[in-house]
CSV table of C-alpha atoms and ligand atoms in Angstrom, one decimal:
chain,number,residue,atom,x,y,z
A,855,UNK,CA,35.4,83.0,-74.9
A,856,UNK,CA,38.3,84.7,-76.6
A,857,UNK,CA,40.4,82.8,-79.1
A,858,UNK,CA,42.8,83.7,-81.9
A,859,UNK,CA,40.4,82.8,-84.7
A,860,UNK,CA,39.1,85.4,-87.1
A,861,UNK,CA,35.4,86.2,-87.0
A,862,UNK,CA,34.5,84.1,-90.0
A,863,UNK,CA,36.0,81.0,-88.4
A,864,UNK,CA,34.2,81.7,-85.1
A,865,UNK,CA,30.9,82.1,-87.0
A,866,UNK,CA,31.3,78.6,-88.3
A,867,UNK,CA,33.3,76.8,-85.5
A,868,UNK,CA,32.8,78.6,-82.1
A,869,UNK,CA,30.2,77.7,-79.5
A,870,UNK,CA,30.0,73.9,-79.8
A,871,UNK,CA,32.9,71.5,-79.5
A,872,UNK,CA,31.8,67.9,-79.9
A,873,UNK,CA,33.5,65.3,-77.8
A,874,UNK,CA,34.8,62.1,-79.2
A,875,UNK,CA,31.9,60.4,-81.1
A,876,UNK,CA,29.4,63.2,-80.3
A,877,UNK,CA,27.1,64.6,-82.9
A,878,UNK,CA,28.9,66.9,-85.4
A,879,UNK,CA,26.1,69.5,-85.3
A,880,UNK,CA,24.9,70.9,-82.0
A,881,UNK,CA,22.0,68.7,-80.9
A,882,UNK,CA,18.7,70.2,-80.0
A,883,UNK,CA,18.5,69.4,-76.3
A,884,UNK,CA,14.8,69.4,-75.9
A,885,UNK,CA,14.8,68.6,-72.2
A,886,UNK,CA,13.4,70.6,-69.4
A,887,UNK,CA,15.7,69.1,-66.8
A,888,UNK,CA,18.8,67.0,-66.2
A,889,UNK,CA,19.4,63.8,-64.2
A,890,UNK,CA,21.9,63.6,-61.3
A,891,UNK,CA,23.3,60.6,-59.4
A,892,UNK,CA,23.1,62.3,-55.9
A,893,UNK,CA,21.4,65.2,-54.1
A,894,UNK,CA,24.7,67.0,-53.4
A,895,UNK,CA,25.3,67.5,-57.1
A,896,UNK,CA,22.0,69.4,-57.4
A,897,UNK,CA,22.6,71.3,-54.2
A,898,UNK,CA,26.0,72.5,-55.6
A,899,UNK,CA,24.3,73.7,-58.8
A,900,UNK,CA,21.7,75.6,-56.8
A,901,UNK,CA,24.4,77.3,-54.8
A,902,UNK,CA,26.3,78.1,-58.0
A,903,UNK,CA,29.3,76.2,-56.7
A,904,UNK,CA,29.5,73.8,-59.7
A,905,UNK,CA,28.9,74.5,-63.4
A,906,UNK,CA,26.2,72.6,-65.2
A,907,UNK,CA,22.5,72.6,-66.1
A,908,UNK,CA,19.6,71.9,-63.8
A,909,UNK,CA,16.6,73.5,-65.4
A,910,UNK,CA,16.0,74.8,-68.9
A,911,UNK,CA,14.5,78.1,-67.7
A,912,UNK,CA,18.0,79.1,-66.5
A,913,UNK,CA,20.4,77.3,-68.9
A,914,UNK,CA,20.4,74.5,-71.5
A,915,UNK,CA,23.2,72.9,-73.6
A,916,UNK,CA,21.8,74.0,-77.0
A,917,UNK,CA,21.2,77.6,-75.8
A,918,UNK,CA,24.7,77.5,-74.2
A,919,UNK,CA,26.3,76.7,-77.6
A,920,UNK,CA,24.5,79.7,-79.1
A,921,UNK,CA,25.6,81.9,-76.2
A,922,UNK,CA,29.2,80.8,-76.5
A,923,UNK,CA,29.2,81.5,-80.2
A,924,UNK,CA,27.8,85.0,-79.7
A,925,UNK,CA,30.3,85.7,-76.9
A,926,UNK,CA,33.2,84.7,-79.3
A,927,UNK,CA,31.8,86.7,-82.2
A,928,UNK,CA,31.4,89.9,-80.1
A,929,UNK,CA,34.7,89.3,-78.2
A,930,UNK,CA,32.9,89.3,-74.8
A,931,UNK,CA,33.4,87.2,-71.7
A,932,UNK,CA,30.0,85.6,-71.6
A,933,UNK,CA,26.5,85.8,-73.2
A,934,UNK,CA,23.0,85.2,-72.0
A,935,UNK,CA,20.2,84.4,-74.4
A,936,UNK,CA,16.6,85.6,-74.0
A,937,UNK,CA,13.2,85.0,-75.5
A,938,UNK,CA,13.3,88.2,-77.6
A,939,UNK,CA,15.3,91.4,-78.3
A,940,UNK,CA,12.8,93.3,-76.2
A,941,UNK,CA,13.6,91.1,-73.2
A,942,UNK,CA,17.3,91.4,-73.9
A,943,UNK,CA,17.2,95.2,-73.7
A,944,UNK,CA,14.8,95.2,-70.7
A,945,UNK,CA,16.8,92.9,-68.5
A,946,UNK,CA,20.2,94.4,-69.6
A,947,UNK,CA,19.0,97.7,-68.2
A,948,UNK,CA,17.2,96.4,-65.1
A,949,UNK,CA,20.3,94.3,-64.2
A,950,UNK,CA,22.3,97.5,-63.6
A,951,UNK,CA,19.6,100.1,-63.2
A,952,UNK,CA,16.9,98.9,-60.8
A,953,UNK,CA,13.8,100.9,-59.8
A,954,UNK,CA,14.8,104.4,-58.8
A,955,UNK,CA,17.4,104.6,-61.5
A,956,UNK,CA,17.8,106.7,-64.6
A,957,UNK,CA,19.0,106.0,-68.2
A,958,UNK,CA,20.3,108.3,-70.9
A,959,UNK,CA,19.5,107.0,-74.4
A,960,UNK,CA,20.6,108.3,-77.7
A,961,UNK,CA,17.4,109.0,-79.7
A,962,UNK,CA,16.4,107.4,-83.0
A,963,UNK,CA,15.8,104.0,-81.5
A,964,UNK,CA,13.6,101.2,-82.7
A,965,UNK,CA,9.9,102.0,-81.9
A,966,UNK,CA,9.5,99.0,-79.6
A,967,UNK,CA,12.5,100.2,-77.6
A,968,UNK,CA,11.1,103.8,-77.5
A,969,UNK,CA,7.8,102.5,-76.0
A,970,UNK,CA,9.6,100.3,-73.6
A,971,UNK,CA,11.8,103.2,-72.4
A,972,UNK,CA,9.1,105.9,-72.3
A,973,UNK,CA,6.3,103.9,-70.7
A,974,UNK,CA,7.0,100.4,-69.5
A,975,UNK,CA,10.3,101.1,-67.8
A,976,UNK,CA,8.7,104.2,-66.2
A,977,UNK,CA,6.0,101.9,-64.6
A,978,UNK,CA,8.9,99.8,-63.3
A,979,UNK,CA,10.4,102.9,-61.6
A,980,UNK,CA,13.1,103.7,-64.2
A,981,UNK,CA,13.3,107.1,-65.9
A,982,UNK,CA,14.8,107.5,-69.4
A,983,UNK,CA,16.0,110.8,-70.9
A,984,UNK,CA,16.6,110.9,-74.7
A,985,UNK,CA,19.5,112.9,-76.1
A,986,UNK,CA,20.2,113.7,-79.7
A,987,UNK,CA,23.0,111.5,-81.0
A,988,UNK,CA,24.7,114.7,-82.3
A,989,UNK,CA,24.5,116.4,-78.8
A,990,UNK,CA,27.7,117.9,-77.5
A,991,UNK,CA,29.5,116.4,-74.4
A,992,UNK,CA,28.1,119.3,-72.3
A,993,UNK,CA,24.5,118.9,-73.6
A,994,UNK,CA,24.7,115.1,-72.7
A,995,UNK,CA,26.3,115.8,-69.3
A,996,UNK,CA,23.5,118.3,-68.5
A,997,UNK,CA,21.1,115.3,-68.4
A,998,UNK,CA,23.1,113.3,-66.0
A,999,UNK,CA,21.5,112.9,-62.6
A,1000,UNK,CA,22.9,111.4,-59.3
A,1001,UNK,CA,20.8,108.2,-60.0
A,1002,UNK,CA,21.9,107.8,-63.7
A,1003,UNK,CA,23.2,104.3,-64.1
A,1004,UNK,CA,23.3,103.5,-67.9
A,1005,UNK,CA,23.9,105.1,-71.3
A,1006,UNK,CA,22.1,103.2,-74.1
A,1007,UNK,CA,22.3,103.5,-77.9
A,1008,UNK,CA,21.9,101.5,-81.1
A,1009,UNK,CA,24.9,101.1,-83.3
A,1010,UNK,CA,22.8,101.7,-86.4
A,1011,UNK,CA,19.4,103.0,-85.4
A,1012,UNK,CA,16.3,101.4,-86.7
A,1013,UNK,CA,15.0,102.9,-89.0
A,1014,UNK,CA,16.6,106.3,-88.7
A,1015,UNK,CA,20.0,104.7,-89.8
A,1016,UNK,CA,22.0,107.0,-87.6
A,1017,UNK,CA,25.5,105.6,-86.9
A,1018,UNK,CA,26.5,105.8,-83.2
A,1019,UNK,CA,29.4,108.1,-82.5
A,1020,UNK,CA,31.3,105.5,-80.4
A,1021,UNK,CA,34.2,107.8,-79.7
A,1022,UNK,CA,31.9,110.4,-78.0
A,1023,UNK,CA,29.5,108.1,-76.2
A,1024,UNK,CA,32.3,105.7,-75.1
A,1025,UNK,CA,34.4,108.5,-73.8
A,1026,UNK,CA,31.5,110.1,-71.9
A,1027,UNK,CA,30.4,106.7,-70.4
A,1028,UNK,CA,34.0,106.1,-69.2
A,1029,UNK,CA,34.3,109.6,-67.7
A,1030,UNK,CA,31.0,109.3,-65.9
A,1031,UNK,CA,31.6,105.8,-64.6
A,1032,UNK,CA,28.5,104.4,-66.4
A,1033,UNK,CA,28.2,101.3,-68.5
A,1034,UNK,CA,27.5,101.9,-72.2
A,1035,UNK,CA,24.9,99.4,-73.5
A,1036,UNK,CA,24.8,99.1,-77.3
A,1037,UNK,CA,22.1,97.4,-79.2
A,1038,UNK,CA,24.1,96.0,-82.1
A,1039,UNK,CA,21.2,94.3,-84.0
A,1040,UNK,CA,21.5,96.0,-87.4
A,1041,UNK,CA,25.3,95.6,-88.1
A,1042,UNK,CA,25.7,92.2,-86.3
A,1043,UNK,CA,29.1,91.5,-84.9
A,1044,UNK,CA,30.4,90.9,-88.4
A,1045,UNK,CA,30.1,94.5,-89.4
A,1046,UNK,CA,30.8,96.1,-86.0
A,1047,UNK,CA,32.3,95.0,-82.7
A,1048,UNK,CA,31.2,97.5,-80.1
A,1049,UNK,CA,33.5,96.3,-77.3
A,1050,UNK,CA,36.5,97.4,-79.3
A,1051,UNK,CA,34.9,100.9,-79.5
A,1052,UNK,CA,34.0,101.6,-75.9
A,1053,UNK,CA,30.8,99.6,-75.2
A,1054,UNK,CA,30.5,97.5,-72.0
A,1055,UNK,CA,27.4,95.5,-72.8
A,1056,UNK,CA,26.1,94.5,-76.2
A,1057,UNK,CA,22.5,93.4,-76.9
A,1058,UNK,CA,20.8,92.0,-80.0
A,1059,UNK,CA,17.5,91.1,-81.3
A,1060,UNK,CA,18.8,87.7,-82.6
A,1061,UNK,CA,15.5,87.6,-84.5
A,1062,UNK,CA,17.2,89.7,-87.1
A,1063,UNK,CA,20.6,89.0,-88.9
A,1064,UNK,CA,21.8,86.5,-86.3
A,1065,UNK,CA,19.0,84.1,-87.2
A,1066,UNK,CA,18.8,85.7,-90.7
A,1067,UNK,CA,16.1,83.4,-92.1
A,1068,UNK,CA,13.0,84.7,-90.2
A,1069,UNK,CA,12.6,81.5,-88.3
A,1070,UNK,CA,13.0,82.5,-84.6
A,1071,UNK,CA,12.3,85.3,-82.2
A,1072,UNK,CA,15.1,85.8,-79.7
A,1073,UNK,CA,17.6,88.1,-78.0
A,1074,UNK,CA,21.0,87.9,-76.5
A,1075,UNK,CA,23.1,90.0,-74.1
A,1076,UNK,CA,26.9,89.9,-74.2
A,1077,UNK,CA,29.1,91.0,-71.2
A,1078,UNK,CA,32.2,92.8,-72.3
A,1079,UNK,CA,33.9,92.0,-68.9
A,1080,UNK,CA,35.3,95.5,-69.2
A,1081,UNK,CA,33.4,97.6,-66.7
A,1082,UNK,CA,34.2,98.3,-63.1
A,1083,UNK,CA,31.1,97.4,-61.2
A,1084,UNK,CA,32.8,98.3,-57.9
A,1085,UNK,CA,32.9,102.0,-58.6
A,1086,UNK,CA,30.3,102.7,-55.9
A,1087,UNK,CA,27.2,103.1,-58.1
A,1088,UNK,CA,26.2,99.4,-58.3
A,1089,UNK,CA,25.6,98.0,-54.8
A,1090,UNK,CA,23.7,95.0,-56.3
A,1091,UNK,CA,27.0,93.8,-57.7
A,1092,UNK,CA,29.1,94.4,-54.6
A,1093,UNK,CA,26.8,93.5,-51.8
A,1094,UNK,CA,25.6,90.0,-50.8
A,1095,UNK,CA,22.7,88.6,-52.8
A,1096,UNK,CA,20.3,87.1,-50.2
A,1097,UNK,CA,18.8,84.8,-52.8
A,1098,UNK,CA,22.2,83.0,-53.1
A,1099,UNK,CA,23.3,82.7,-49.5
A,1100,UNK,CA,25.1,86.0,-49.7
A,1101,UNK,CA,27.3,85.6,-52.7
A,1102,UNK,CA,28.9,88.7,-54.1
A,1103,UNK,CA,29.0,88.9,-58.0
A,1104,UNK,CA,32.1,91.1,-58.3
A,1105,UNK,CA,33.9,88.8,-55.8
A,1106,UNK,CA,32.6,85.3,-56.6
A,1107,UNK,CA,32.2,85.8,-60.4
A,1108,UNK,CA,35.0,88.2,-61.1
A,1109,UNK,CA,35.2,87.4,-64.9
A,1110,UNK,CA,31.6,88.0,-65.8
A,1111,UNK,CA,29.6,89.5,-62.9
A,1112,UNK,CA,27.1,91.2,-65.3
A,1113,UNK,CA,26.2,88.0,-67.2
A,1114,UNK,CA,26.1,85.9,-64.1
A,1115,UNK,CA,23.8,88.2,-62.2
A,1116,UNK,CA,21.6,88.6,-65.3
A,1117,UNK,CA,21.1,84.9,-65.6
A,1118,UNK,CA,20.7,83.9,-62.0
A,1119,UNK,CA,18.4,86.8,-61.1
A,1120,UNK,CA,16.6,88.1,-64.1
A,1121,UNK,CA,16.4,85.1,-66.3
A,1122,UNK,CA,15.6,82.9,-63.3
A,1123,UNK,CA,12.9,85.2,-62.0
A,1124,UNK,CA,11.2,86.4,-65.1
A,1125,UNK,CA,11.4,83.1,-66.9
A,1126,UNK,CA,12.4,84.7,-70.2
A,1127,UNK,CA,15.1,82.3,-71.5
A,1128,UNK,CA,15.5,81.3,-75.2
A,1129,UNK,CA,14.0,78.0,-76.2
A,1130,UNK,CA,16.4,75.2,-77.4
A,1131,UNK,CA,14.8,75.1,-80.8
A,1132,UNK,CA,15.3,78.8,-81.4
A,1133,UNK,CA,18.9,78.6,-80.1
A,1134,UNK,CA,19.5,75.7,-82.6
A,1135,UNK,CA,18.2,77.8,-85.5
A,1136,UNK,CA,20.0,80.9,-84.4
A,1137,UNK,CA,23.3,79.0,-83.9
A,1138,UNK,CA,22.9,77.5,-87.5
A,1139,UNK,CA,22.1,81.0,-88.8
A,1140,UNK,CA,25.3,82.4,-87.4
A,1141,UNK,CA,27.3,79.9,-89.4
A,1142,UNK,CA,26.7,82.0,-92.5
A,1143,UNK,CA,26.6,85.4,-90.9
A,1144,UNK,CA,29.8,86.7,-92.5
A,1145,UNK,CA,28.7,85.6,-96.0
A,1146,UNK,CA,25.2,87.0,-95.6
A,1147,UNK,CA,26.3,90.4,-94.1
A,1148,UNK,CA,28.7,91.0,-97.0
A,1149,UNK,CA,26.0,90.3,-99.6
A,1150,UNK,CA,23.3,92.2,-97.7
A,1151,UNK,CA,25.6,95.2,-97.5
A,1152,UNK,CA,26.7,95.0,-101.2
A,1153,UNK,CA,23.0,94.7,-102.4
A,1154,UNK,CA,21.8,97.5,-100.2
A,1155,UNK,CA,24.4,99.9,-101.5
A,1156,UNK,CA,23.6,99.0,-105.1
A,1157,UNK,CA,19.9,99.4,-104.5
A,1158,UNK,CA,20.5,102.7,-102.7
A,1159,UNK,CA,22.6,104.0,-105.6
A,1160,UNK,CA,19.9,103.0,-108.0
A,1161,UNK,CA,17.1,104.6,-106.1
A,1162,UNK,CA,19.1,107.8,-105.7
A,1163,UNK,CA,19.1,108.2,-109.5
A,1164,UNK,CA,15.4,107.3,-110.0
A,1165,UNK,CA,13.2,110.2,-111.0
A,1166,UNK,CA,10.2,108.9,-108.9
A,1167,UNK,CA,12.2,108.9,-105.7
A,1168,UNK,CA,12.5,112.0,-103.5
A,1169,UNK,CA,15.1,110.9,-101.1
A,1170,UNK,CA,17.2,107.9,-100.0
A,1171,UNK,CA,18.9,107.2,-96.7
A,1172,UNK,CA,21.7,104.7,-96.5
A,1173,UNK,CA,24.9,105.4,-94.6
A,1174,UNK,CA,27.0,103.7,-97.3
A,1175,UNK,CA,26.0,106.5,-99.8
A,1176,UNK,CA,28.8,109.0,-100.2
A,1177,UNK,CA,26.6,112.1,-99.6
A,1178,UNK,CA,24.7,110.6,-96.6
A,1179,UNK,CA,24.9,112.6,-93.4
A,1180,UNK,CA,26.2,109.5,-91.6
A,1181,UNK,CA,28.8,108.5,-94.2
A,1182,UNK,CA,31.9,109.8,-92.2
A,1183,UNK,CA,30.8,107.9,-89.1
A,1184,UNK,CA,30.0,104.8,-91.2
A,1185,UNK,CA,33.5,104.9,-92.8
A,1186,UNK,CA,34.9,104.9,-89.3
A,1187,UNK,CA,32.7,102.4,-87.5
A,1188,UNK,CA,31.2,100.2,-90.3
A,1189,UNK,CA,34.2,99.8,-92.7
A,1190,UNK,CA,33.1,96.4,-93.9
A,1191,UNK,CA,29.6,97.6,-95.0
A,1192,UNK,CA,26.5,99.3,-93.7
A,1193,UNK,CA,24.2,96.3,-93.4
A,1194,UNK,CA,21.1,95.6,-95.5
A,1195,UNK,CA,18.5,98.2,-94.4
A,1196,UNK,CA,17.9,101.4,-96.4
A,1197,UNK,CA,15.0,103.9,-96.3
A,1198,UNK,CA,13.5,106.0,-99.1
A,1199,UNK,CA,10.6,108.3,-100.0
A,1200,UNK,CA,8.6,108.3,-103.2
A,1201,UNK,CA,7.8,111.6,-104.9
A,1202,UNK,CA,4.2,112.7,-103.9
A,1203,UNK,CA,4.4,111.2,-100.4
A,1204,UNK,CA,3.0,108.4,-98.3
A,1205,UNK,CA,0.1,107.5,-100.7
A,1206,UNK,CA,2.4,107.1,-103.7
A,1207,UNK,CA,4.8,105.1,-101.5
A,1208,UNK,CA,2.0,102.7,-100.5
A,1209,UNK,CA,1.2,102.2,-104.2
A,1210,UNK,CA,4.8,101.3,-104.9
A,1211,UNK,CA,4.9,98.9,-102.0
A,1212,UNK,CA,1.7,97.2,-103.3
A,1213,UNK,CA,3.2,96.8,-106.7
A,1214,UNK,CA,6.4,95.0,-105.6
A,1215,UNK,CA,6.6,91.4,-106.7
A,1216,UNK,CA,9.9,90.1,-105.4
A,1217,UNK,CA,10.0,92.3,-102.3
A,1218,UNK,CA,7.3,91.3,-99.8
A,1219,UNK,CA,5.5,93.5,-97.3
A,1220,UNK,CA,6.3,92.0,-93.9
A,1221,UNK,CA,6.8,93.2,-90.4
A,1222,UNK,CA,10.5,92.3,-90.2
A,1223,UNK,CA,14.0,93.2,-91.3
A,1224,UNK,CA,17.2,91.2,-91.8
A,1225,UNK,CA,15.8,88.3,-93.6
A,1226,UNK,CA,17.6,86.7,-96.6
A,1227,UNK,CA,14.5,87.6,-98.6
A,1228,UNK,CA,14.0,91.3,-99.6
A,1229,UNK,CA,11.1,92.9,-97.8
A,1230,UNK,CA,9.6,96.3,-97.2
A,1231,UNK,CA,7.6,98.0,-94.5
A,1232,UNK,CA,6.0,101.4,-93.8
A,1233,UNK,CA,7.1,102.2,-90.2
A,1234,UNK,CA,4.6,105.1,-89.6
A,1235,UNK,CA,1.6,102.9,-90.2
A,1236,UNK,CA,3.2,99.6,-88.9
A,1237,UNK,CA,6.1,99.1,-86.5
A,1238,UNK,CA,6.0,102.7,-85.2
A,1239,UNK,CA,2.3,103.3,-85.3
A,1240,UNK,CA,1.9,103.5,-81.5
A,1241,UNK,CA,4.3,106.5,-81.4
A,1242,UNK,CA,3.0,110.1,-81.3
A,1243,UNK,CA,3.9,112.5,-84.1
A,1244,UNK,CA,6.6,114.0,-81.9
A,1245,UNK,CA,8.0,110.6,-81.0
A,1246,UNK,CA,8.0,109.6,-84.7
A,1247,UNK,CA,10.1,112.6,-85.5
A,1248,UNK,CA,12.5,111.8,-82.7
A,1249,UNK,CA,12.8,108.3,-84.1
A,1250,UNK,CA,13.6,109.7,-87.5
A,1251,UNK,CA,10.4,108.4,-89.1
A,1252,UNK,CA,8.8,110.7,-91.7
A,1253,UNK,CA,5.3,109.8,-92.9
A,1254,UNK,CA,6.6,108.8,-96.4
A,1255,UNK,CA,9.5,106.7,-95.2
A,1256,UNK,CA,9.6,103.2,-96.7
A,1257,UNK,CA,12.1,100.8,-95.1
A,1258,UNK,CA,13.7,98.2,-97.3
A,1259,UNK,CA,15.5,95.2,-95.9
A,1260,UNK,CA,17.6,94.2,-98.9
A,1261,UNK,CA,18.0,90.4,-99.1
A,1262,UNK,CA,20.7,88.3,-100.6
A,1263,UNK,CA,19.0,87.5,-103.9
A,1264,UNK,CA,20.6,88.6,-107.2
A,1265,UNK,CA,20.7,92.4,-107.1
A,1266,UNK,CA,19.6,92.8,-110.7
A,1267,UNK,CA,16.3,91.1,-109.8
A,1268,UNK,CA,15.9,93.3,-106.8
A,1269,UNK,CA,16.5,96.5,-108.7
A,1270,UNK,CA,14.2,95.4,-111.6
A,1271,UNK,CA,11.4,94.8,-109.0
A,1272,UNK,CA,11.7,98.4,-107.5
A,1273,UNK,CA,12.1,99.9,-111.0
A,1274,UNK,CA,8.8,98.3,-112.3
A,1275,UNK,CA,6.9,99.3,-109.2
A,1276,UNK,CA,8.2,102.9,-109.3
A,1277,UNK,CA,7.4,103.2,-113.0
A,1278,UNK,CA,3.8,102.3,-112.4
A,1279,UNK,CA,3.0,105.5,-110.5
B,1514,LIG,N1,16.3,96.2,-81.1
B,1514,LIG,C1,16.3,96.5,-82.4
B,1514,LIG,C2,17.3,97.4,-83.0
B,1514,LIG,C3,15.2,96.0,-83.2
B,1514,LIG,O1,15.2,96.4,-84.5
B,1514,LIG,C4,14.3,95.2,-82.6
B,1514,LIG,C5,13.1,94.7,-83.4
B,1514,LIG,O2,12.9,95.0,-84.6
B,1514,LIG,C6,14.4,94.9,-81.2
B,1514,LIG,C7,15.4,95.4,-80.5
B,1514,LIG,C8,13.3,94.0,-80.6
B,1514,LIG,O3,13.6,92.7,-80.9
B,1514,LIG,P1,12.5,91.5,-80.9
B,1514,LIG,O4,11.5,91.8,-82.0
B,1514,LIG,O5,13.4,90.3,-81.2
B,1514,LIG,O6,11.9,91.5,-79.6
């Protein structure tokens, strides 16, 4: 997937190369299946001996274009699209950490991921230990067990806005012989490229900035092709797969064993692939990723600076602010901008915050982030409401926290909207 183009060019051009006379724009291949001239062609596909598509639960040309664009943008060797970000994280973990395994996760994660890790993975036989992102090497190592198989973190945690210390987590993962899986949803590959910073697998909720227009739920997993699955901890990669006549992923698919196994086992068996229509919309969304991420980041910084000065605001969290606790890490790992999400609290508390949210005119209350339209949400009563008080604290969600996803409208209009709403209380 690698080429010499810069990321802006890959956002526009990578993924789909039309043949002579073919449609200029990637077509929506709304077909469940594909037609072959002879039975042997299909047998070869089933045996993974020939490339091609046979059934759209496993691969599809439109989804493939989206996968190829994502692999090029992240600088990985292959990508696999999924029906949602939740699926992407679930199968990325299960692919290398089956039942009986253990995961170390940096806390401050998206609430849905916390629930998945604490309860649902447990039901599937996988234990997760949360560590503070600021924990020392020794504190993190003290949680490693003989069955630990993965370290997991978000680049820019939702909504705690903690910036991952790649140097520390990447170094530890390497030393321990464990893959580092990074959920890169909030920065998108335009603002951060985790493979260059020590990650081995990258996941996304493509529902967010990748689509960018709030049209399609989706997820994607990118294989960095930079992890040694033969280090003795991952027999599913090095021993014959009985469901494919004994093929061995690290031998038969040397370049991208993780992505291949993910597709032919987990996507095949769970039936959780992305639909062609969603892939088309996400692929189109990516064409403006670089422009949108720049504007989201500029607007979010301007709004954060405005809110910081407002006498009705008690606190603001945005890693781009000079006095933010994450600013040093942000300068190191997010030099092009800190994305479009910021959090703040209104003086008085949650009730006053709710009044401000209700008075906003341009910014809408929606259960979403990363849309071109500015929106707000109160995590404690919405996205994170299933979490206990203790889990809310660990996720960095205080009762008064308002999360703003700053859109790409004119910043003067966005600021004016927050100003009028704050001045009403
Ligand atoms: N990861 C992060 C960082 C998220 O913010 C979200 C959703 O908000 C998810 C994963 C889950 O993605 P989806 O809603 O597409 O399933």
